[in-house]
XYZ file of C-alpha atoms in Angstrom:
675
model
C 0.171 -0.168 0.010
C 2.777 2.381 0.315
C 2.591 6.083 1.000
C -0.114 8.329 0.947
C -1.944 11.041 3.112
C -5.416 11.747 4.255
C -6.596 15.370 5.791
C -4.885 14.855 9.040
C -1.493 12.653 9.012
C 0.535 10.602 6.614
C 0.094 7.273 5.991
C 2.257 4.174 5.774
C 1.154 0.817 4.142
C -2.341 1.871 5.309
C -1.418 3.046 9.186
C -0.993 6.328 10.055
C 2.460 7.779 10.441
C 4.071 10.345 11.955
C 7.833 10.377 11.771
C 10.894 12.355 12.659
C 12.396 13.875 9.688
C 16.409 15.302 9.734
C 18.424 17.350 7.146
C 21.744 16.484 6.588
C 23.436 17.859 3.441
C 25.559 15.186 2.186
C 27.705 17.728 0.008
C 28.423 19.601 3.218
C 30.097 16.607 4.966
C 33.108 14.138 4.522
C 31.808 10.985 2.499
C 33.897 8.824 4.881
C 31.882 9.468 7.749
C 28.320 9.446 6.532
C 27.375 5.978 7.526
C 28.837 7.028 11.009
C 26.548 10.194 10.996
C 23.317 8.140 9.586
C 23.640 5.988 12.238
C 23.566 8.811 14.681
C 20.592 10.112 13.037
C 18.714 6.979 13.237
C 19.900 6.436 16.792
C 18.311 9.718 17.700
C 14.969 8.686 16.164
C 15.234 10.025 12.686
C 13.421 8.150 10.251
C 13.423 10.345 7.099
C 16.386 11.887 6.029
C 16.164 15.145 4.067
C 18.876 16.459 1.724
C 19.299 19.790 -0.726
C 20.981 18.255 -4.131
C 22.493 22.173 -4.742
C 23.494 22.597 -8.202
C 26.536 24.549 -7.847
C 27.973 21.831 -6.022
C 27.513 19.629 -9.123
C 28.029 21.685 -12.087
C 30.124 24.422 -10.719
C 31.522 24.834 -14.405
C 28.978 24.576 -17.209
C 28.717 21.190 -18.391
C 31.241 19.459 -16.118
C 29.258 17.248 -13.560
C 30.911 16.270 -9.923
C 29.258 13.530 -8.208
C 32.696 12.211 -6.725
C 33.831 12.514 -3.092
C 31.419 14.317 -0.646
C 29.045 15.000 -3.985
C 28.585 11.168 -4.401
C 24.595 11.420 -4.044
C 24.098 7.920 -5.328
C 26.682 6.639 -2.281
C 24.663 8.488 -0.040
C 21.457 7.037 -0.903
C 22.957 3.461 -0.931
C 23.919 4.109 2.380
C 20.184 5.301 3.504
C 18.948 1.846 2.055
C 21.416 0.064 3.681
C 20.197 1.669 7.435
C 16.553 1.494 6.285
C 16.671 5.529 6.563
C 13.893 6.802 4.025
C 14.710 9.958 1.842
C 13.464 13.284 0.634
C 15.199 14.730 -1.956
C 15.056 18.693 -1.905
C 15.980 19.041 -5.605
C 15.547 23.062 -5.963
C 16.855 23.821 -8.868
C 17.021 27.196 -6.345
C 17.595 25.741 -2.953
C 18.871 28.645 -0.921
C 20.382 26.765 1.602
C 22.927 30.013 2.461
C 24.536 28.503 -0.894
C 26.056 31.156 -3.133
C 23.486 31.820 -5.816
C 20.990 30.005 -3.611
C 22.371 27.113 -5.363
C 22.418 28.308 -8.773
C 26.145 27.871 -10.759
C 27.945 31.441 -11.362
C 27.681 30.225 -15.154
C 23.621 30.126 -15.155
C 23.388 33.406 -13.342
C 25.622 35.076 -15.871
C 23.976 33.890 -18.848
C 21.659 37.095 -18.452
C 18.442 34.325 -19.153
C 15.576 34.844 -16.874
C 15.579 32.365 -13.943
C 12.889 30.955 -11.884
C 10.629 31.115 -14.853
C 8.901 29.288 -17.798
C 11.491 30.552 -19.760
C 12.341 27.502 -22.292
C 16.499 28.303 -21.849
C 16.324 27.940 -18.266
C 13.669 24.850 -18.197
C 16.060 23.231 -20.748
C 19.081 23.685 -18.013
C 17.048 22.458 -15.193
C 16.105 19.477 -17.188
C 19.677 18.425 -18.330
C 20.902 18.848 -14.404
C 17.941 16.858 -13.046
C 18.302 14.452 -15.757
C 21.853 14.221 -14.225
C 20.771 13.994 -10.424
C 18.529 10.798 -11.740
C 21.191 8.713 -13.222
C 22.689 8.760 -9.670
C 18.781 8.289 -8.353
C 17.956 5.326 -10.613
C 16.950 2.369 -8.556
C 16.886 4.382 -5.540
C 13.288 5.466 -5.601
C 10.570 3.888 -3.483
C 8.958 2.174 -6.520
C 12.168 0.263 -7.260
C 12.546 -0.676 -3.576
C 14.899 2.238 -2.807
C 14.796 5.082 0.077
C 13.344 7.899 -1.928
C 10.001 8.370 -1.316
C 9.819 12.540 -1.516
C 10.714 15.101 -3.853
C 10.278 18.732 -2.621
C 10.260 21.321 -5.905
C 11.885 24.531 -5.613
C 11.970 26.631 -2.294
C 9.762 29.771 -1.043
C 8.961 30.085 -4.813
C 6.886 33.426 -4.783
C 8.177 34.379 -1.218
C 12.038 34.843 -2.164
C 11.820 35.556 -5.892
C 9.996 33.621 -8.909
C 6.890 34.518 -10.721
C 3.330 35.450 -8.748
C 0.006 34.758 -9.145
C -1.407 31.999 -12.328
C 2.335 32.323 -13.580
C 3.851 31.318 -10.582
C 1.288 28.172 -9.900
C 2.108 27.440 -13.675
C 5.754 27.312 -13.032
C 5.712 25.058 -10.211
C 3.194 22.334 -11.849
C 5.888 22.809 -14.931
C 8.817 21.849 -12.558
C 6.668 18.987 -11.028
C 5.906 17.586 -14.549
C 9.539 17.838 -15.497
C 10.635 16.231 -12.589
C 8.101 13.384 -13.714
C 9.102 13.215 -17.212
C 12.856 12.955 -16.249
C 11.845 9.549 -14.018
C 11.503 10.921 -10.308
C 8.101 8.828 -9.876
C 7.564 8.946 -5.929
C 4.954 8.962 -3.297
C 5.022 12.757 -1.826
C 6.054 15.576 -3.977
C 6.240 19.038 -1.579
C 6.430 22.525 -1.742
C 7.322 25.103 0.837
C 4.442 27.119 1.789
C 5.538 29.678 4.204
C 5.038 33.288 3.565
C 3.847 34.085 0.156
C 5.057 30.802 -1.647
C 3.370 29.175 -3.768
C 3.165 25.333 -4.079
C 1.240 24.576 -7.572
C -0.949 21.858 -5.846
C 1.748 19.841 -4.564
C 1.756 19.021 -0.708
C 2.707 21.938 1.422
C 5.692 21.588 3.978
C 6.150 24.908 6.672
C 8.909 26.019 8.574
C 9.259 27.513 12.182
C 12.286 28.871 13.434
C 12.919 30.336 17.004
C 15.305 32.886 15.630
C 15.987 34.891 12.279
C 19.491 35.493 11.883
C 18.628 36.696 8.221
C 16.453 39.683 9.627
C 18.231 42.905 9.067
C 17.770 44.470 12.303
C 20.627 44.683 14.668
C 18.771 44.182 18.009
C 16.876 41.333 20.011
C 13.640 40.730 17.882
C 9.964 40.776 19.656
C 8.696 37.745 21.099
C 8.444 34.575 18.931
C 5.009 33.338 18.179
C 6.498 29.983 17.833
C 6.045 29.042 21.294
C 2.493 29.661 21.291
C 0.301 26.549 20.270
C -1.789 27.355 16.867
C -5.262 26.742 15.925
C -4.001 25.521 12.483
C -7.409 25.957 10.558
C -8.616 29.117 12.254
C -4.863 30.591 11.086
C -5.806 29.604 7.619
C -2.415 27.776 6.882
C -1.776 26.486 3.281
C -3.737 23.281 2.651
C -7.127 25.072 4.238
C -10.283 25.800 2.244
C -13.374 27.629 3.080
C -16.507 25.251 3.194
C -19.834 26.947 3.840
C -20.116 28.559 7.240
C -16.873 26.547 8.301
C -13.363 28.522 7.831
C -10.338 26.827 7.332
C -11.228 23.372 6.841
C -7.899 21.234 6.226
C -7.381 19.075 3.249
C -4.071 17.993 4.157
C -2.004 17.036 7.229
C 0.087 20.144 8.830
C 3.738 19.075 7.889
C 6.914 20.914 8.875
C 9.768 20.425 6.406
C 11.845 22.986 8.502
C 11.477 22.840 12.237
C 14.580 24.898 13.201
C 16.825 22.731 15.087
C 19.223 25.781 15.274
C 20.292 28.469 13.351
C 23.383 29.471 11.568
C 24.687 32.889 12.610
C 25.191 35.345 10.250
C 27.454 38.009 10.475
C 25.204 40.756 11.338
C 23.388 38.756 13.535
C 24.764 36.233 15.745
C 21.911 34.093 18.068
C 22.553 31.170 20.025
C 20.060 28.727 20.198
C 19.794 26.181 23.136
C 18.151 22.598 23.623
C 15.257 24.193 25.084
C 14.537 26.464 22.389
C 14.291 23.227 20.184
C 12.285 21.386 22.602
C 9.624 23.549 23.458
C 9.076 24.841 20.307
C 8.698 20.791 18.985
C 6.023 20.401 21.753
C 4.292 23.145 20.691
C 3.908 22.322 16.961
C 2.922 18.485 17.997
C 0.464 19.605 20.361
C -0.919 21.971 17.441
C -1.490 18.977 15.676
C 1.760 18.411 12.934
C 1.939 15.275 11.235
C 5.534 15.386 10.421
C 8.469 16.919 12.363
C 11.461 17.871 9.758
C 14.209 19.280 11.437
C 16.270 21.676 9.708
C 19.248 21.092 10.124
C 19.437 17.981 11.997
C 23.451 17.745 11.234
C 25.586 20.503 10.745
C 28.340 20.803 7.984
C 30.765 22.488 6.165
C 30.687 24.059 2.604
C 32.602 22.193 -0.106
C 35.687 24.271 -1.520
C 34.851 25.520 -4.630
C 36.569 25.033 -8.234
C 36.350 29.030 -8.870
C 34.616 30.992 -5.823
C 33.765 30.074 -2.161
C 30.082 28.583 -1.948
C 28.560 30.078 0.896
C 25.946 33.114 0.800
C 27.207 36.617 0.794
C 26.306 40.107 0.215
C 28.753 40.230 -2.626
C 26.538 38.028 -4.721
C 23.342 40.103 -4.078
C 21.826 38.083 -0.856
C 20.775 39.501 2.190
C 23.202 37.947 4.768
C 27.283 37.366 5.056
C 27.596 33.438 6.231
C 31.096 31.790 6.923
C 33.065 30.468 4.107
C 33.273 27.177 5.444
C 30.990 26.527 8.776
C 27.480 25.537 8.418
C 27.556 24.066 11.935
C 23.843 25.508 12.575
C 24.061 25.150 16.272
C 22.231 21.727 15.142
C 21.747 18.531 16.985
C 24.277 16.847 15.693
C 27.116 19.384 14.837
C 29.294 20.198 12.087
C 31.282 17.381 12.899
C 29.226 14.868 14.066
C 29.383 16.066 17.453
C 26.130 15.016 19.849
C 24.415 17.854 21.752
C 21.866 18.685 24.012
C 19.227 19.356 21.306
C 20.402 15.788 20.225
C 19.059 14.583 23.311
C 15.625 16.789 23.181
C 14.762 16.173 19.865
C 15.368 12.076 20.874
C 13.102 12.467 23.876
C 9.532 13.339 21.261
C 11.387 10.905 18.405
C 11.309 7.823 21.126
C 7.763 8.758 21.919
C 6.479 8.997 18.166
C 8.298 5.904 16.964
C 6.366 3.949 19.808
C 3.023 5.829 20.159
C 2.941 7.966 16.796
C 0.348 6.149 15.123
C -1.918 6.594 17.870
C -1.200 10.341 18.108
C -1.388 10.701 14.483
C -5.154 10.080 14.288
C -5.831 12.580 17.400
C -7.245 16.216 16.372
C -5.650 19.189 18.015
C -7.293 21.803 19.923
C -5.921 24.845 21.690
C -6.873 26.653 24.576
C -7.262 29.343 25.119
C -6.722 30.794 21.644
C -5.352 33.968 20.641
C -2.319 33.806 23.228
C 0.446 36.480 22.462
C 3.741 35.314 22.608
C 4.400 38.820 24.757
C 2.063 37.515 27.396
C 4.259 35.860 30.152
C 1.222 35.346 32.774
C -0.856 32.482 30.998
C -0.006 28.994 30.360
C -0.295 27.739 27.023
C -2.033 24.717 26.403
C -3.284 22.600 23.660
C -4.941 18.639 23.455
C -4.965 15.876 20.887
C -7.727 13.780 21.426
C -10.880 11.889 20.588
C -13.647 10.954 22.501
C -12.208 7.872 24.381
C -8.508 9.185 25.349
C -5.843 12.116 24.393
C -2.674 13.942 25.731
C -2.761 17.317 26.909
C -0.192 19.538 26.102
C 1.565 22.530 27.902
C 4.160 25.190 27.582
C 5.480 27.921 30.296
C 8.974 28.454 27.867
C 9.409 31.665 25.856
C 12.793 32.252 24.374
C 14.262 35.217 25.754
C 11.463 35.926 28.508
C 10.780 34.753 31.778
C 7.200 33.194 32.287
C 5.302 33.325 35.341
C 5.024 30.427 37.874
C 2.000 28.440 37.470
C 1.046 27.050 40.851
C -1.204 24.114 41.814
C -2.432 23.629 38.102
C -4.929 20.795 37.676
C -4.695 20.244 33.739
C -8.046 18.404 32.567
C -8.091 15.703 29.953
C -10.584 15.849 27.085
C -12.935 13.189 25.948
C -16.138 11.636 26.834
C -15.073 11.044 30.247
C -13.053 13.960 31.235
C -10.178 13.380 33.339
C -8.528 15.624 36.512
C -4.452 15.586 36.782
C -3.173 15.836 40.334
C -2.096 19.390 41.072
C 1.378 20.660 39.998
C 3.402 23.399 39.657
C 4.735 24.671 36.186
C 7.540 26.407 36.712
C 9.277 29.059 34.229
C 10.683 27.197 31.225
C 8.813 23.943 31.748
C 7.027 22.323 28.733
C 5.840 18.488 27.960
C 2.723 16.738 27.745
C 0.853 14.109 29.452
C -1.399 11.150 28.631
C -5.030 10.013 29.700
C -7.148 7.081 29.392
C -4.028 5.641 27.506
C -4.075 1.910 26.735
C -0.831 0.093 27.675
C -1.419 -3.426 27.026
C -4.465 -4.753 28.926
C -4.142 -1.662 31.436
C -5.453 1.426 31.117
C -3.751 4.711 32.470
C -6.540 7.204 33.954
C -3.771 9.683 33.865
C -0.257 10.507 35.292
C 1.775 13.795 35.712
C 4.332 12.299 33.705
C 5.175 11.903 29.978
C 5.580 8.733 28.116
C 8.944 7.583 26.401
C 8.841 4.138 25.115
C 8.012 0.632 25.188
C 10.382 -1.737 26.431
C 9.481 -4.975 24.979
C 9.682 -8.453 26.729
C 8.153 -11.302 28.185
C 6.084 -8.606 30.096
C 6.122 -4.966 28.343
C 7.470 -2.070 30.330
C 6.239 1.137 29.621
C 8.854 3.868 30.338
C 7.757 7.393 31.766
C 9.699 10.359 32.608
C 9.590 13.669 34.388
C 10.287 15.695 37.687
C 6.798 15.745 39.054
C 5.638 12.808 41.241
C 4.023 10.867 38.736
C 0.925 9.369 40.759
C -0.073 6.872 38.046
C -3.824 6.765 38.431
C -5.173 3.293 36.728
C -8.756 2.573 35.580
C -10.101 -0.742 37.211
C -6.966 -1.371 39.770
C -5.158 -3.160 37.003
C -1.789 -1.624 36.540
C 0.966 -1.765 33.568
C 4.604 -2.618 34.586
C 6.118 0.858 34.201
C 9.644 2.909 35.076
C 9.961 6.234 35.674
C 12.689 8.243 35.014
C 13.853 11.737 35.870
C 13.996 13.914 32.773
C 17.633 14.066 33.363
C 17.851 10.406 32.858
C 15.402 10.680 30.034
C 17.684 12.803 28.365
C 20.272 10.039 28.271
C 18.174 7.606 27.367
C 17.577 5.151 23.940
C 16.383 1.907 22.885
C 18.368 -1.052 21.196
C 17.357 -4.190 20.007
C 20.260 -6.739 20.114
C 19.310 -10.263 21.397
C 15.776 -8.215 23.027
C 14.658 -4.845 23.362
C 16.851 -2.937 26.002
C 16.632 0.825 27.460
C 20.111 2.063 27.769
C 21.239 5.188 29.730
C 24.492 7.070 28.539
C 26.022 10.285 28.503
C 27.666 9.588 25.210
C 26.023 8.326 22.088
C 25.136 4.580 21.652
C 23.995 2.588 18.863
C 23.360 -0.934 17.304
C 25.537 -1.961 14.494
C 25.392 -5.456 12.989
C 24.042 -6.512 16.319
C 26.618 -5.110 18.445
C 26.770 -1.776 20.591
C 28.577 0.882 19.612
C 29.192 3.335 22.617
C 31.138 6.257 22.436
C 32.254 8.739 25.526
C 35.284 9.543 27.484
C 38.113 7.816 29.232
C 35.460 6.594 32.125
C 32.546 6.002 30.573
C 29.602 4.544 32.094
C 26.529 2.485 30.715
C 23.443 1.267 32.390
C 20.609 -1.254 31.124
C 17.327 -2.175 31.892
C 17.080 -4.984 31.869
C 20.720 -6.374 32.203
C 22.426 -7.189 29.092
C 22.913 -10.616 28.281
C 26.796 -9.635 26.705
C 29.081 -7.373 27.814
C 30.246 -4.871 25.581
C 33.937 -4.859 24.842
C 35.893 -3.239 27.854
C 33.118 -2.876 30.296
C 32.906 -4.664 33.261
C 30.040 -4.962 35.846
C 29.585 -1.884 38.386
C 26.632 -2.525 40.103
C 23.117 -0.919 40.067
C 21.172 1.285 40.498
C 17.382 0.878 40.979
C 16.114 -1.486 38.257
C 19.397 -0.110 36.086
C 22.511 -2.759 35.964
C 25.816 -0.727 35.579
C 28.839 -1.094 33.726
C 31.953 0.864 33.084
C 34.829 1.216 31.037
C 37.915 2.946 32.004
C 40.656 3.963 29.703
C 44.242 4.189 31.053
C 45.922 5.701 28.213
C 47.740 9.135 28.116
C 45.032 12.029 27.474
C 46.146 14.412 24.392
C 47.608 17.473 25.156
C 47.819 20.910 23.053
C 49.740 23.949 23.554
C 49.477 27.736 21.723
C 51.753 30.390 21.286
C 50.938 33.942 19.360
C 53.254 34.236 16.300
C 52.397 37.387 14.887
C 49.937 40.443 15.529
C 49.465 42.796 13.137
C 46.890 45.873 12.864
C 45.234 44.337 16.017
C 44.753 40.945 14.339
C 46.293 37.848 15.819
C 47.614 34.889 14.514
C 48.399 31.649 16.838
C 49.880 28.228 16.188
C 48.243 25.327 17.544
C 50.716 22.058 18.689
C 48.688 18.499 19.624
C 49.916 15.376 20.958
C 47.350 12.877 20.562
C 46.622 10.125 23.237
C 46.577 6.331 21.780
C 43.505 4.406 20.867
C 41.354 7.236 20.571
C 38.404 7.536 18.345
C 38.614 11.462 18.257
C 40.134 14.308 20.115
C 37.888 17.335 20.228
C 39.634 20.595 19.885
C 37.768 23.454 21.499
C 38.732 26.827 20.816
C 37.692 29.914 23.217
C 38.434 33.338 22.022
C 36.962 36.514 21.704
C 37.031 38.612 18.652
C 34.684 39.324 15.500
C 35.816 36.043 13.838
C 38.558 33.599 13.255
C 39.871 31.478 10.949
C 41.446 27.838 11.240
C 43.973 27.252 8.655
C 45.806 23.883 7.902
C 48.979 23.686 5.827
C 48.052 27.169 5.111
C 44.345 26.199 3.895
C 41.224 27.533 5.374
C 39.572 24.568 6.822
C 37.142 26.512 9.192
C 35.553 29.842 10.344
C 33.389 31.294 12.970
C 31.632 34.314 13.717
C 32.402 35.188 17.360
C 28.994 34.179 19.306
C 30.510 33.687 23.003
C 30.417 29.864 22.415
C 33.920 28.001 21.627
C 34.564 26.362 18.044
C 35.227 23.050 18.137
C 37.442 21.327 15.646
C 37.485 17.405 14.892
C 41.217 16.341 14.885
C 39.644 13.080 13.305
C 37.643 14.785 10.344
C 41.128 16.508 9.069
C 42.980 13.097 10.010
C 44.490 13.885 13.218
C 47.268 17.478 12.289
C 49.853 17.939 14.631
C 50.018 21.416 14.111
C 46.598 24.319 13.123
C 46.872 27.942 13.055
C 43.940 30.130 14.192
C 43.885 33.722 12.970
C 41.589 36.097 15.056
C 40.115 39.540 13.671
C 39.350 42.395 16.392
C 35.692 43.203 17.472
C 35.432 46.533 18.127
C 33.138 48.288 20.618
C 31.018 50.633 17.698
C 30.290 47.290 15.909
C 26.865 47.129 14.717
C 26.428 43.225 14.901
C 23.617 41.956 17.149
C 25.716 39.690 19.725
C 23.516 37.881 22.715
C 27.078 38.028 24.944
C 29.316 40.822 24.218
C 32.803 40.319 25.496
C 35.089 42.188 27.832
C 37.056 44.794 25.737
C 40.599 45.985 26.315
C 40.785 49.591 24.585
C 38.797 50.016 21.469
C 38.605 46.304 20.480
C 38.686 42.631 21.550
C 41.116 40.233 19.765
C 42.436 37.475 22.320
C 42.935 33.407 22.227
C 41.402 32.826 25.703
C 42.032 29.308 26.124
C 42.349 25.940 23.968
C 41.082 22.567 25.625
C 41.050 18.949 23.994
C 38.457 16.381 25.036
C 39.271 12.961 23.701
C 36.533 10.257 22.336
C 36.954 6.173 22.677
C 34.840 4.123 20.855
């Protein structure tokens, strides 16, 4: 039965499906590490991988197509197939993606022909490019048993250029028809639909970011509406229509293709996103009825080296922002070199829940109350429900980015259905968000309510249902029959993952863990603790038993090798700019060594053998460099550019100045990683 959708949700093989999608750009990441990163994505709960196919990355010189190295789309898709990850290809031809010319090659721009329109010359070049892409994709489409289930046509068409009105609709339909004729026959064809975007009748997808580094203003922005539950139908989002006396009746599910997993700082505007930003925003959209959580970016990366020019967006090419030449870290859940962040753990909480309970949640319609809460309102608790007549979930949010929300004391949340439920009284502090179930079927038992959030099911002789939260859960059961439940603190849940070996296990680890060919892969520091429920039948290599903590059996790995060491020295200073040299000696047996550069200045550049390998706009965060990614170099150079007091940039945190500027290496540290 394949893939389809109705007005409320996606379907897979006839069953409701509420997946999590994560964006990674294969051409912005070293191909040797694709499989490892895809495994991290899958372990984080990602079911669909989305990726741009960026024209300038493949045909920078007219007629000379490059699908080698990090541009090898065919290899990337074969790895997705191997790992049973589905794929959405965002094929442009215009992408934006903070790329030079929005992804158009210079030679195309310089021809002087009208672009993003129905001109014969432009469409001929589009068809030629897509035909070359299809050679990489052939055999990888869902109809052939491959992973590609969806194609996005264009990006923000009509919102960031292109034709308007009927001509724009015709152009989008024409592009979709070209894609089909080339051979891209897939279940889903989507188009971005925010702002003034035109979809051409394709399945509309939405975006949501907690900040806007593309905004030209150099000040803190107004309170962000993406932390307030929304009534999709009353807001008249794309995919709704008016029927008789009813307004905003949905015709398609509410799908998010760009739920910000972070944001990429620009030179003039440098916000720093947090895991809570991403977590609260995700809760709001799920509570508002989302049928797909698609994170952009989920995995950061680096712009590849251009053959003729740098490949980043810049004002020199007529775009609104200057981006780093190399760095596309995005503060994403998985960072520039594959590092796991707090946002990864935050997103994983929801992904684990949706994997086990998403089929049920997908069918539950959203209801928002109170309606019309303004994001500036810090006094009102924001609530929503997804429910039918028999059961549901109540969602709450008391978090607003860069605002202090009023503590909500003695809150008695209500579960809406034919048999309403009143939850135990709780206090919801500033910054808290989450959701609770009611009338929830757990095997043969029915949970009336609990002040706890479901995480997953651990299958076994007797299934165990895992919940988490920092309130006293007070599980209440209908008819007195209780299911087997395991309650974690929120911090424990952030370290939790589920793996299937000889059976299903719930593992807690501050590092990251995944299953590969029936074995556990565990990454951490010299002293790594792993906790398992139930006890593992086979010990991972290098681990020894280390007692128990509650229902968890503990295992520990202790490495005795020498740590990596690093030193740095100032080697030149010119016009308030400083150049440093870093020298590294690596410990034995390490998987990676993360070099953290803490500095003050406007920006820095990292050089290896005289070649630029990374750059960074100062935000107050240290820059991290993976030694493994660059084959463990012994020496690096770092050039820091001065930040002046009168700089007109937006920074959330300004450094201390010495005189009129700040330009200094504060500290460099290394952290070894073992596998």
